[in-house]
GROMACS .gro file of C-alpha atoms in nm:
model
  117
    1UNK     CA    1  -1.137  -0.843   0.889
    2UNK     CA    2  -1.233  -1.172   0.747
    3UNK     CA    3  -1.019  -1.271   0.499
    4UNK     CA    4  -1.114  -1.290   0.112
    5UNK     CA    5  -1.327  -0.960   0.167
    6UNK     CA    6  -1.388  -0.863  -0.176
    7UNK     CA    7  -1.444  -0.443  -0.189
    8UNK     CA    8  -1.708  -0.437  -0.408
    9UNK     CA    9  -1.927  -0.695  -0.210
   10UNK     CA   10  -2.170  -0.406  -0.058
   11UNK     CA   11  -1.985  -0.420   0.312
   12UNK     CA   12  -1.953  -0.028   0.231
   13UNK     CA   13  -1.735   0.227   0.065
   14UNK     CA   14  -1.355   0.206   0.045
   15UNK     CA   15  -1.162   0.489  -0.060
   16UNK     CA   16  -0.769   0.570   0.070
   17UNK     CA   17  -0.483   0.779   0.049
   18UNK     CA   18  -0.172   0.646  -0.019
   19UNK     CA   19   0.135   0.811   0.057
   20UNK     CA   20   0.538   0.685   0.027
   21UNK     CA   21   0.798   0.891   0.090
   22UNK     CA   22   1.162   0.865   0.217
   23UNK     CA   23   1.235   0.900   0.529
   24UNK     CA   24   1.156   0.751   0.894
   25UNK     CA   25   0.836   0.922   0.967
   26UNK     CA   26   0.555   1.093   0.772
   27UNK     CA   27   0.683   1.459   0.905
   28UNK     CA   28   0.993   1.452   0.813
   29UNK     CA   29   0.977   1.282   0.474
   30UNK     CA   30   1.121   1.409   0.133
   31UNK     CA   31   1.039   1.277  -0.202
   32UNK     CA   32   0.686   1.200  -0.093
   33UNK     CA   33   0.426   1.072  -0.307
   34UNK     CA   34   0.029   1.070  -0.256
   35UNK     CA   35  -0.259   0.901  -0.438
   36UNK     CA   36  -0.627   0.838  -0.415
   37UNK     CA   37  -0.749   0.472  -0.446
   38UNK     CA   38  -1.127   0.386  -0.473
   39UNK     CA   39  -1.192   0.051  -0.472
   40UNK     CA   40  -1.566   0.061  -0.397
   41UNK     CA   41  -1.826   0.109  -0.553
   42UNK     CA   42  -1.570   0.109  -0.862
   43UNK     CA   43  -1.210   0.118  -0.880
   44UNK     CA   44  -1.047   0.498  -0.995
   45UNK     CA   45  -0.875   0.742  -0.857
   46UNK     CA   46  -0.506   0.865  -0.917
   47UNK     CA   47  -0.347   0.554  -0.870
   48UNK     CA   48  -0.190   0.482  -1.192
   49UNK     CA   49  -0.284   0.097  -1.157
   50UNK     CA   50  -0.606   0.169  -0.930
   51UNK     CA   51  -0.802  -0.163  -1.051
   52UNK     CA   52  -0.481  -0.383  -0.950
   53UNK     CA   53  -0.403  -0.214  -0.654
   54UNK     CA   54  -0.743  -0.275  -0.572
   55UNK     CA   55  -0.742  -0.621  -0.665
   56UNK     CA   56  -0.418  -0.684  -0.476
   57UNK     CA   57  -0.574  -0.542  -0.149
   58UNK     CA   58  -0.890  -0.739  -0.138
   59UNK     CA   59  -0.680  -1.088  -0.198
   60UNK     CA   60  -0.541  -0.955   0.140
   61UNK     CA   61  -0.874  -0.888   0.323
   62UNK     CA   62  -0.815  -0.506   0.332
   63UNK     CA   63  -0.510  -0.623   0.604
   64UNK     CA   64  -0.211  -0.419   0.463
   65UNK     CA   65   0.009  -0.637   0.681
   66UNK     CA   66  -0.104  -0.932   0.454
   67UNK     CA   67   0.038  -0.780   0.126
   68UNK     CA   68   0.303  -0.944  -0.053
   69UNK     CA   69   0.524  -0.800  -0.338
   70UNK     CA   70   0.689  -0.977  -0.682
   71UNK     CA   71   0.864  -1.293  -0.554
   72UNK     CA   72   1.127  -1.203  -0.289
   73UNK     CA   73   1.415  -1.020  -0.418
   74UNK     CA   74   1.720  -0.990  -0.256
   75UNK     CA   75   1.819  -0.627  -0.150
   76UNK     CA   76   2.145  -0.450  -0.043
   77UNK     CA   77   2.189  -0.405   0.331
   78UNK     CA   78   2.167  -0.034   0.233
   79UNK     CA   79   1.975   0.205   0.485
   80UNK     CA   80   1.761   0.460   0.325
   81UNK     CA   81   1.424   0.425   0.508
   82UNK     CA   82   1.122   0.463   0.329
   83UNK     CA   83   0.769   0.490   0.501
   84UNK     CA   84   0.456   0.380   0.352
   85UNK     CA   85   0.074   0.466   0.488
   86UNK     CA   86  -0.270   0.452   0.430
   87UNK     CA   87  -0.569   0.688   0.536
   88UNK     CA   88  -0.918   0.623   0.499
   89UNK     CA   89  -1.219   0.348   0.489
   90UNK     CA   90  -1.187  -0.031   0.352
   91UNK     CA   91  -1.509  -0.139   0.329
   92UNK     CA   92  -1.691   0.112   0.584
   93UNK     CA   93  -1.450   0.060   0.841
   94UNK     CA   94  -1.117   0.343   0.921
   95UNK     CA   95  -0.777   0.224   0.781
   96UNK     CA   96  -0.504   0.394   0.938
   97UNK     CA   97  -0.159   0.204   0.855
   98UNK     CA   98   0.214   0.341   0.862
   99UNK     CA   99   0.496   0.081   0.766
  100UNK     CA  100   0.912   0.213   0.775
  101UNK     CA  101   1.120   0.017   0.519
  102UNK     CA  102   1.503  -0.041   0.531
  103UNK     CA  103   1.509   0.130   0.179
  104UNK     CA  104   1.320   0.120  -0.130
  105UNK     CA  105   1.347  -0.240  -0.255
  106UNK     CA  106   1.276  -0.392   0.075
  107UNK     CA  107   0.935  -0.172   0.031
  108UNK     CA  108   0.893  -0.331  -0.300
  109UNK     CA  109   0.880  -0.681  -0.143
  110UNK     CA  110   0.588  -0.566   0.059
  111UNK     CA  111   0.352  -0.496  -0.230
  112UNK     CA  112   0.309  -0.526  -0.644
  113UNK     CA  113   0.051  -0.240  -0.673
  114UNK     CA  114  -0.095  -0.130  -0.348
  115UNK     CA  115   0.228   0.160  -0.327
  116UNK     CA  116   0.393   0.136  -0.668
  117UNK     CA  117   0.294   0.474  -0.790
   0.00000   0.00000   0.00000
């Protein structure tokens, strides 16, 4: 996707599911989370911060590998794995992304908003 691509510029719907959970892969995770983020035609959804999230992905181009968190913290060399995804459409075209942290604040380095929920 270009990037700059701005959700709400009429290239089509986008609407996701979040999910975070701990945990290596999606089935086998415990303590998992799941939201709904709508970013076109207006931002809503369960996301408790759906208009940043929103915000945060289209600075990215809709590329979830493009996301960056706060500043980078430093983190323990601690392994608890925690696995992020997204499911859905970013502006009319299929997202389907899955990302395995080393543990929760290295997962916090990879977004502000997109998966804080």
């Amino acid at each position: 996707m270009p990037a700059q691509v701005r959700a709400d510029d009429g290239a089509g719907p986008s609407a996701l599911t979040l999910t975070v959970g701990d945990g290596t892969s999606l089935d086998a995770v415990t303590n998992q989370r799941t939201v709904l983020l709508i970013c076109s035609p207006t931002a809503l959804g369960t996301h408790p911060q759906a208009s940043q999230a929103c915000d945060e992905l289209s600075a990215a181009g809709g590329d979830f590998g493009r996301l960056r968190g706060a500043p980078m913290r430093f983190c323990q060399n601690l392994y608890q794995p925690v696995i992020v995804a997204a499911d859905g459409v970013w502006n009319g075209a299929p997202v389907s992304y899955r990302r395995t942290f080393a543990n929760s604040c290295m997962e916090k380095n990879g977004s502000k908003y997109v998966f804080a929920f």
